[in-house]
Coordinates of C-alpha atoms in Angstrom, one line a residue:
X201 CA 20.6 4.4 -17.2
X202 CA 20.9 8.1 -17.9
X203 CA 24.0 9.9 -16.6
X204 CA 22.0 11.8 -13.9
X205 CA 20.6 8.6 -12.3
X206 CA 23.8 6.7 -12.5
X207 CA 26.2 9.2 -11.0
X208 CA 25.2 9.6 -7.4
X209 CA 26.5 12.3 -5.1
X210 CA 25.8 12.7 -1.4
X211 CA 22.3 11.8 -0.2
X212 CA 19.8 14.6 -0.8
X213 CA 16.9 15.5 1.4
X214 CA 14.0 15.6 -0.9
X215 CA 10.4 16.4 -0.3
X216 CA 7.8 14.9 -2.7
X217 CA 4.4 16.5 -2.6
X218 CA 1.7 14.1 -3.4
X219 CA 4.0 11.2 -2.6
X220 CA 1.2 8.8 -1.9
X221 CA -0.2 9.1 -5.5
X222 CA 0.6 6.7 -8.3
X223 CA 3.6 8.6 -9.8
X224 CA 4.6 10.2 -6.5
X225 CA 5.0 6.8 -4.8
X226 CA 7.2 5.6 -7.6
X227 CA 9.4 8.7 -7.3
X228 CA 9.7 8.2 -3.6
X229 CA 10.6 4.5 -4.1
X230 CA 13.4 5.3 -6.5
X231 CA 14.7 8.2 -4.4
X232 CA 14.8 6.0 -1.3
X233 CA 16.4 3.1 -3.2
X234 CA 19.4 5.2 -4.1
X235 CA 19.9 6.5 -0.6
X236 CA 18.2 9.9 -0.6
X237 CA 16.4 11.1 2.5
X238 CA 12.8 11.3 1.4
X239 CA 9.7 12.9 2.9
X240 CA 6.2 13.5 1.5
X241 CA 3.3 15.9 1.9
X242 CA -0.1 14.3 1.7
X243 CA -3.4 14.7 3.5
X244 CA -3.6 11.1 4.7
X245 CA -1.0 8.6 5.9
X246 CA 0.2 6.0 3.4
X247 CA 1.2 2.5 4.4
X248 CA 3.3 2.2 1.2
X249 CA 5.4 5.2 2.1
X250 CA 5.7 4.0 5.6
X251 CA 7.2 0.7 4.3
X252 CA 9.6 2.7 2.2
X253 CA 10.8 4.7 5.3
X254 CA 9.5 7.9 3.9
X255 CA 8.7 10.6 6.5
X256 CA 5.2 11.7 6.1
X257 CA 3.9 15.3 6.6
X258 CA 0.1 15.4 6.7
X259 CA -1.4 18.6 5.4
X260 CA -2.9 20.5 2.5
X261 CA -1.1 22.5 -0.1
X262 CA -3.4 25.4 0.8
X263 CA -2.1 25.4 4.4
X264 CA 1.0 27.6 4.5
X265 CA 2.1 26.2 7.9
X266 CA 1.8 22.6 6.7
X267 CA 3.8 23.3 3.5
X268 CA 6.4 25.2 5.6
X269 CA 6.9 22.3 8.0
X270 CA 7.3 19.9 5.1
X271 CA 9.8 22.0 3.2
X272 CA 11.9 23.0 6.2
X273 CA 15.3 21.3 6.1
X274 CA 15.1 20.0 2.6
X275 CA 17.6 20.3 -0.2
X276 CA 15.1 19.9 -3.0
X277 CA 11.4 19.7 -3.6
X278 CA 9.6 17.6 -6.2
X279 CA 6.2 19.3 -6.6
X280 CA 4.2 16.4 -7.9
X281 CA 0.8 17.0 -6.2
X282 CA -2.1 18.3 -8.2
X283 CA -5.9 18.2 -8.7
X284 CA -6.4 16.4 -12.0
X285 CA -9.5 15.8 -14.1
X286 CA -11.2 16.4 -17.4
X287 CA -14.2 18.4 -16.1
X288 CA -15.3 20.5 -13.2
X289 CA -15.4 24.2 -12.1
X290 CA -12.2 26.2 -12.1
X291 CA -12.1 27.2 -8.4
X292 CA -10.9 23.9 -6.9
X293 CA -8.3 23.4 -9.6
X294 CA -7.0 27.0 -9.1
X295 CA -6.9 26.6 -5.4
X296 CA -4.7 23.4 -5.6
X297 CA -2.8 23.8 -8.8
X298 CA -2.0 27.5 -8.8
X299 CA -2.3 28.7 -5.2
X300 CA -0.8 25.5 -3.9
X301 CA 2.2 25.9 -6.3
X302 CA 2.6 29.5 -5.1
X303 CA 2.8 28.2 -1.6
X304 CA 5.5 25.7 -2.5
X305 CA 7.6 28.3 -4.3
X306 CA 7.2 30.7 -1.4
X307 CA 8.2 28.2 1.2
X308 CA 11.2 27.0 -0.9
X309 CA 12.4 30.6 -0.9
X310 CA 11.7 31.0 2.8
X311 CA 13.7 27.9 3.8
X312 CA 16.6 28.3 1.4
X313 CA 15.7 25.3 -0.8
X314 CA 17.7 25.7 -4.0
X315 CA 16.1 23.1 -6.2
X316 CA 12.4 22.8 -7.3
X317 CA 11.2 20.2 -9.8
X318 CA 7.6 20.5 -11.0
X319 CA 5.5 17.8 -12.4
X320 CA 3.5 19.4 -15.2
X321 CA 1.6 17.8 -18.1
X322 CA 1.8 17.7 -21.8
X323 CA -1.8 18.8 -21.8
X324 CA -0.7 22.4 -21.2
X325 CA 0.1 22.7 -24.9
X326 CA -2.8 20.6 -26.2
X327 CA -5.1 22.3 -28.7
X328 CA -7.9 21.0 -31.0
X329 CA -6.4 19.4 -34.0
X330 CA -3.8 17.6 -31.9
X331 CA 0.0 17.6 -31.6
X332 CA 2.3 15.8 -34.0
X333 CA 5.9 15.5 -32.9
X334 CA 6.0 18.9 -31.3
X335 CA 8.9 20.1 -29.2
X336 CA 9.2 22.6 -26.4
X337 CA 9.3 25.6 -28.8
X338 CA 5.5 25.2 -29.1
X339 CA 3.9 27.7 -26.6
X340 CA 1.2 26.7 -24.2
X341 CA -2.2 26.7 -25.7
X342 CA -3.8 30.2 -25.9
X343 CA -7.1 28.6 -24.7
X344 CA -7.7 25.4 -22.8
X345 CA -10.8 23.3 -22.9
X346 CA -10.8 22.5 -19.2
X347 CA -9.7 23.9 -15.9
X348 CA -7.1 21.2 -15.3
X349 CA -4.7 22.0 -18.3
X350 CA -5.4 25.8 -17.8
X351 CA -4.3 25.7 -14.2
X352 CA -1.4 23.4 -14.8
X353 CA -0.2 25.8 -17.5
X354 CA -0.4 28.7 -15.0
X355 CA 1.4 26.8 -12.3
X356 CA 4.1 25.7 -14.7
X357 CA 4.6 29.4 -15.7
X358 CA 5.0 30.3 -12.0
X359 CA 7.6 27.7 -11.5
X360 CA 9.7 28.5 -14.5
X361 CA 9.5 32.3 -13.8
X362 CA 10.8 31.6 -10.3
X363 CA 14.0 30.2 -11.7
X364 CA 17.1 32.2 -10.6
X365 CA 20.3 32.2 -8.6
X366 CA 18.6 31.3 -5.3
X367 CA 16.1 28.8 -6.6
X368 CA 16.7 26.6 -9.6
X369 CA 13.5 25.2 -11.2
X370 CA 12.6 22.9 -14.0
X371 CA 9.3 21.4 -15.3
X372 CA 8.6 17.9 -16.7
X373 CA 5.6 17.2 -19.0
X374 CA 4.7 13.5 -18.9
X375 CA 1.6 12.3 -20.7
X376 CA -0.9 9.5 -19.8
X377 CA 1.1 7.8 -17.0
X378 CA 0.3 4.1 -16.7
X379 CA 1.8 0.9 -15.3
X380 CA 1.2 -1.7 -12.6
X381 CA -1.1 -0.3 -9.9
X382 CA -2.5 2.4 -12.2
X383 CA -5.6 3.6 -10.4
X384 CA -6.8 5.9 -13.1
X385 CA -6.4 5.3 -16.9
X386 CA -6.8 1.5 -17.2
X387 CA -9.6 1.2 -14.6
X388 CA -11.5 4.1 -16.3
X389 CA -11.4 2.3 -19.6
X390 CA -12.6 -1.0 -18.0
X391 CA -15.5 0.9 -16.4
X392 CA -16.5 2.3 -19.7
X393 CA -17.1 -1.1 -21.3
X394 CA -20.7 -2.1 -21.7
X395 CA -21.8 -5.5 -22.9
X396 CA -18.4 -6.1 -24.5
X397 CA -18.4 -2.8 -26.3
X398 CA -16.2 0.3 -25.6
X399 CA -17.9 3.4 -27.0
X400 CA -15.2 5.8 -28.1
X401 CA -15.1 8.9 -30.3
X402 CA -13.7 8.3 -33.7
X403 CA -12.0 5.2 -35.1
X404 CA -9.0 5.3 -32.7
X405 CA -6.4 5.7 -35.5
X406 CA -4.9 8.9 -34.0
X407 CA -1.3 8.4 -32.8
X408 CA -0.7 8.9 -29.1
X409 CA 2.4 8.6 -27.0
X410 CA 2.2 7.5 -23.3
X411 CA 4.4 7.4 -20.3
X412 CA 5.1 4.3 -18.2
X413 CA 5.2 5.2 -14.5
X414 CA 8.9 4.0 -14.3
X415 CA 9.8 6.1 -17.3
X416 CA 8.2 9.2 -15.6
X417 CA 9.9 8.5 -12.3
X418 CA 13.2 7.9 -14.0
X419 CA 12.9 11.3 -15.8
X420 CA 12.2 13.0 -12.5
X421 CA 15.4 11.7 -11.0
X422 CA 17.4 12.7 -14.0
X423 CA 15.9 16.2 -14.0
X424 CA 16.5 16.5 -10.2
X425 CA 20.2 15.6 -10.6
X426 CA 20.7 17.7 -13.7
X427 CA 19.1 20.7 -12.0
X428 CA 21.4 20.3 -9.0
X429 CA 24.5 19.7 -11.1
X430 CA 24.0 22.3 -13.8
X431 CA 21.2 24.7 -13.0
X432 CA 22.2 27.1 -15.8
X433 CA 21.9 24.3 -18.4
X434 CA 18.4 23.0 -17.6
X435 CA 16.9 25.5 -15.2
X436 CA 13.9 27.6 -16.2
X437 CA 12.9 25.0 -18.9
X438 CA 10.1 22.5 -19.5
X439 CA 10.7 19.1 -21.0
X440 CA 8.3 16.6 -22.7
X441 CA 8.6 13.1 -21.3
X442 CA 7.2 9.9 -22.8
X443 CA 7.9 6.5 -24.3
X444 CA 8.7 8.0 -27.7
X445 CA 6.6 5.3 -29.2
X446 CA 3.4 6.7 -30.5
X447 CA 0.8 4.2 -31.3
X448 CA -2.8 4.3 -32.6
X449 CA -5.1 4.9 -29.6
X450 CA -7.2 1.9 -30.5
X451 CA -4.1 -0.3 -30.2
X452 CA -3.1 1.2 -26.8
X453 CA -6.6 0.7 -25.5
X454 CA -6.8 -2.9 -26.7
X455 CA -3.5 -3.7 -24.9
X456 CA -4.6 -2.0 -21.7
X457 CA -8.0 -3.7 -21.6
X458 CA -6.6 -7.1 -22.2
X459 CA -4.0 -6.6 -19.5
X460 CA -7.0 -5.9 -17.2
X461 CA -8.7 -9.1 -18.3
X462 CA -11.3 -7.2 -20.3
X463 CA -12.3 -8.3 -23.8
X464 CA -14.1 -5.4 -25.5
X465 CA -14.7 -4.3 -29.1
X466 CA -14.1 -0.6 -30.1
X467 CA -17.5 1.0 -30.8
X468 CA -16.8 4.1 -32.9
X469 CA -19.0 7.2 -32.0
X470 CA -19.0 9.7 -34.9
X471 CA -16.7 12.6 -34.0
X472 CA -19.4 15.3 -34.5
X473 CA -21.8 13.4 -32.3
X474 CA -19.2 12.9 -29.6
X475 CA -18.1 16.5 -29.7
X476 CA -21.7 17.8 -29.5
X477 CA -22.5 15.4 -26.7
X478 CA -19.4 16.6 -24.8
X479 CA -20.4 20.3 -25.3
X480 CA -23.8 19.6 -24.0
X481 CA -22.3 17.7 -21.0
X482 CA -20.1 20.7 -20.2
X483 CA -23.1 23.0 -20.3
X484 CA -25.2 20.8 -18.1
X485 CA -22.4 20.4 -15.5
X486 CA -22.0 24.2 -15.4
X487 CA -25.8 24.7 -15.0
X488 CA -26.1 22.3 -12.1
X489 CA -22.8 23.5 -10.6
X490 CA -21.4 20.0 -10.6
X491 CA -17.9 19.5 -9.1
X492 CA -17.3 16.2 -10.9
X493 CA -13.8 16.0 -12.2
X494 CA -14.1 13.0 -14.5
X495 CA -17.3 13.5 -16.4
X496 CA -17.7 13.6 -20.2
X497 CA -16.2 16.9 -21.5
X498 CA -15.0 18.6 -24.6
X499 CA -11.4 18.3 -23.3
X500 CA -11.7 14.5 -22.9
X501 CA -13.3 14.0 -26.3
X502 CA -10.7 16.2 -28.1
X503 CA -7.8 14.3 -26.5
X504 CA -9.4 11.0 -27.6
X505 CA -10.0 12.2 -31.1
X506 CA -6.7 13.8 -32.0
X507 CA -3.1 12.8 -32.1
X508 CA -0.7 13.9 -29.4
X509 CA 3.0 12.8 -29.5
X510 CA 6.2 14.8 -28.8
X511 CA 9.8 15.3 -29.8
X512 CA 12.0 14.2 -26.9
X513 CA 15.2 15.6 -28.3
X514 CA 15.6 18.2 -25.6
X515 CA 15.2 15.7 -22.7
X516 CA 17.7 13.4 -24.3
X517 CA 20.2 16.2 -24.9
X518 CA 20.0 18.0 -21.6
X519 CA 19.0 15.3 -19.1
X520 CA 20.4 12.1 -20.7
X521 CA 16.9 10.7 -20.9
X522 CA 15.9 7.4 -22.4
X523 CA 12.8 5.4 -21.5
X524 CA 14.0 2.6 -19.1
X525 CA 11.2 0.3 -20.3
X526 CA 9.6 0.0 -23.7
X527 CA 5.8 0.0 -24.3
X528 CA 5.6 -3.7 -25.1
X529 CA 7.7 -4.7 -22.1
X530 CA 5.5 -2.4 -20.0
X531 CA 2.3 -4.0 -21.3
X532 CA 3.8 -7.5 -20.5
X533 CA 4.5 -6.3 -17.0
X534 CA 1.0 -5.0 -16.7
X535 CA -0.4 -8.4 -17.7
X536 CA 1.7 -10.1 -15.0
X537 CA 0.7 -7.6 -12.3
X538 CA -2.1 -8.1 -9.8
X539 CA -4.5 -5.7 -8.1
X540 CA -2.2 -5.9 -5.0
X541 CA 0.5 -4.2 -7.0
X542 CA -1.2 -0.9 -6.4
X543 CA -0.3 -1.4 -2.7
X544 CA -3.0 0.9 -1.6
X545 CA -5.8 3.1 -3.0
X546 CA -4.3 6.7 -3.2
X547 CA -6.3 9.3 -1.3
X548 CA -8.4 11.4 -3.7
X549 CA -7.4 14.7 -2.3
X550 CA -6.0 18.0 -3.6
X551 CA -2.5 16.6 -2.8
X552 CA -2.9 13.4 -4.8
X553 CA -2.4 13.5 -8.6
X554 CA -4.8 11.6 -10.8
X555 CA -5.2 11.2 -14.5
X556 CA -5.0 12.8 -17.0
X557 CA -1.4 13.7 -17.2

């Protein structure tokens, strides 16, 4: 265990936005298990959170009054909620990811909350050509291929700019969060299989790092404790989080599909054809004003074609971070899990995060 998670102080009153989502629920579970007083903001009630004893505030990030009620009386906020996707028009993403984050920051200040942890995404720095062992000195991408990473980058900038003596802030950047109960990544792969074939751009040899849900939640607790203990040391910074075990995408996909009981053969689509098809798909979605968030897009194809893995030195140095579970152990756990491990289907709302991350 990292030093932040092992050394407990007095119980902390923590609000987790998007607590009914895949990662949000694991964060709530771990906070509750160590004795913190946990509440969540989501649009629909969650039976899983009820079982954990988490107080639930129902409301939308766009509703200032709802956010105010949820934030009031808290010592810290973990802002985990987001609208995620690989396609779709900018406006819904902006309303949830940017305007919603402004609401959270404003209500933290209004209620004297001194600690704000933001769940960002490694996609804020992604650019065509990929990322090979990059660290946090790499600036966010000057141009994004989709509204999701663009708005997450803007929201992260707002959070980090808000850091100061009255409100300490930090941002975590997990990438491809998976594990038992994953309602996003693994099911999407399984749905893409046709007649035993999985059409994918390229040969899958690009190295990709991922983040087990327990690893991501563990990092959140470390960052929360580190920010409360030493705001000058970690505040105002962003940190990459992952398994630190990049593997060929083809291998990752094979493990995940087999864990889901799906036997499929990789069917390589030529990169130029996949990219051209994605560009055409983006154009068509814009023409028909589609609001689909998980359609074929240039962003999705670029992430599937190129490497993306990260240098986690800063998180190790400043947060005491180490992945609590390895990739192979996580896959074995995934094989043993059942559909019931998801506990419930997260509500697909602007306050519930979904892949990608």
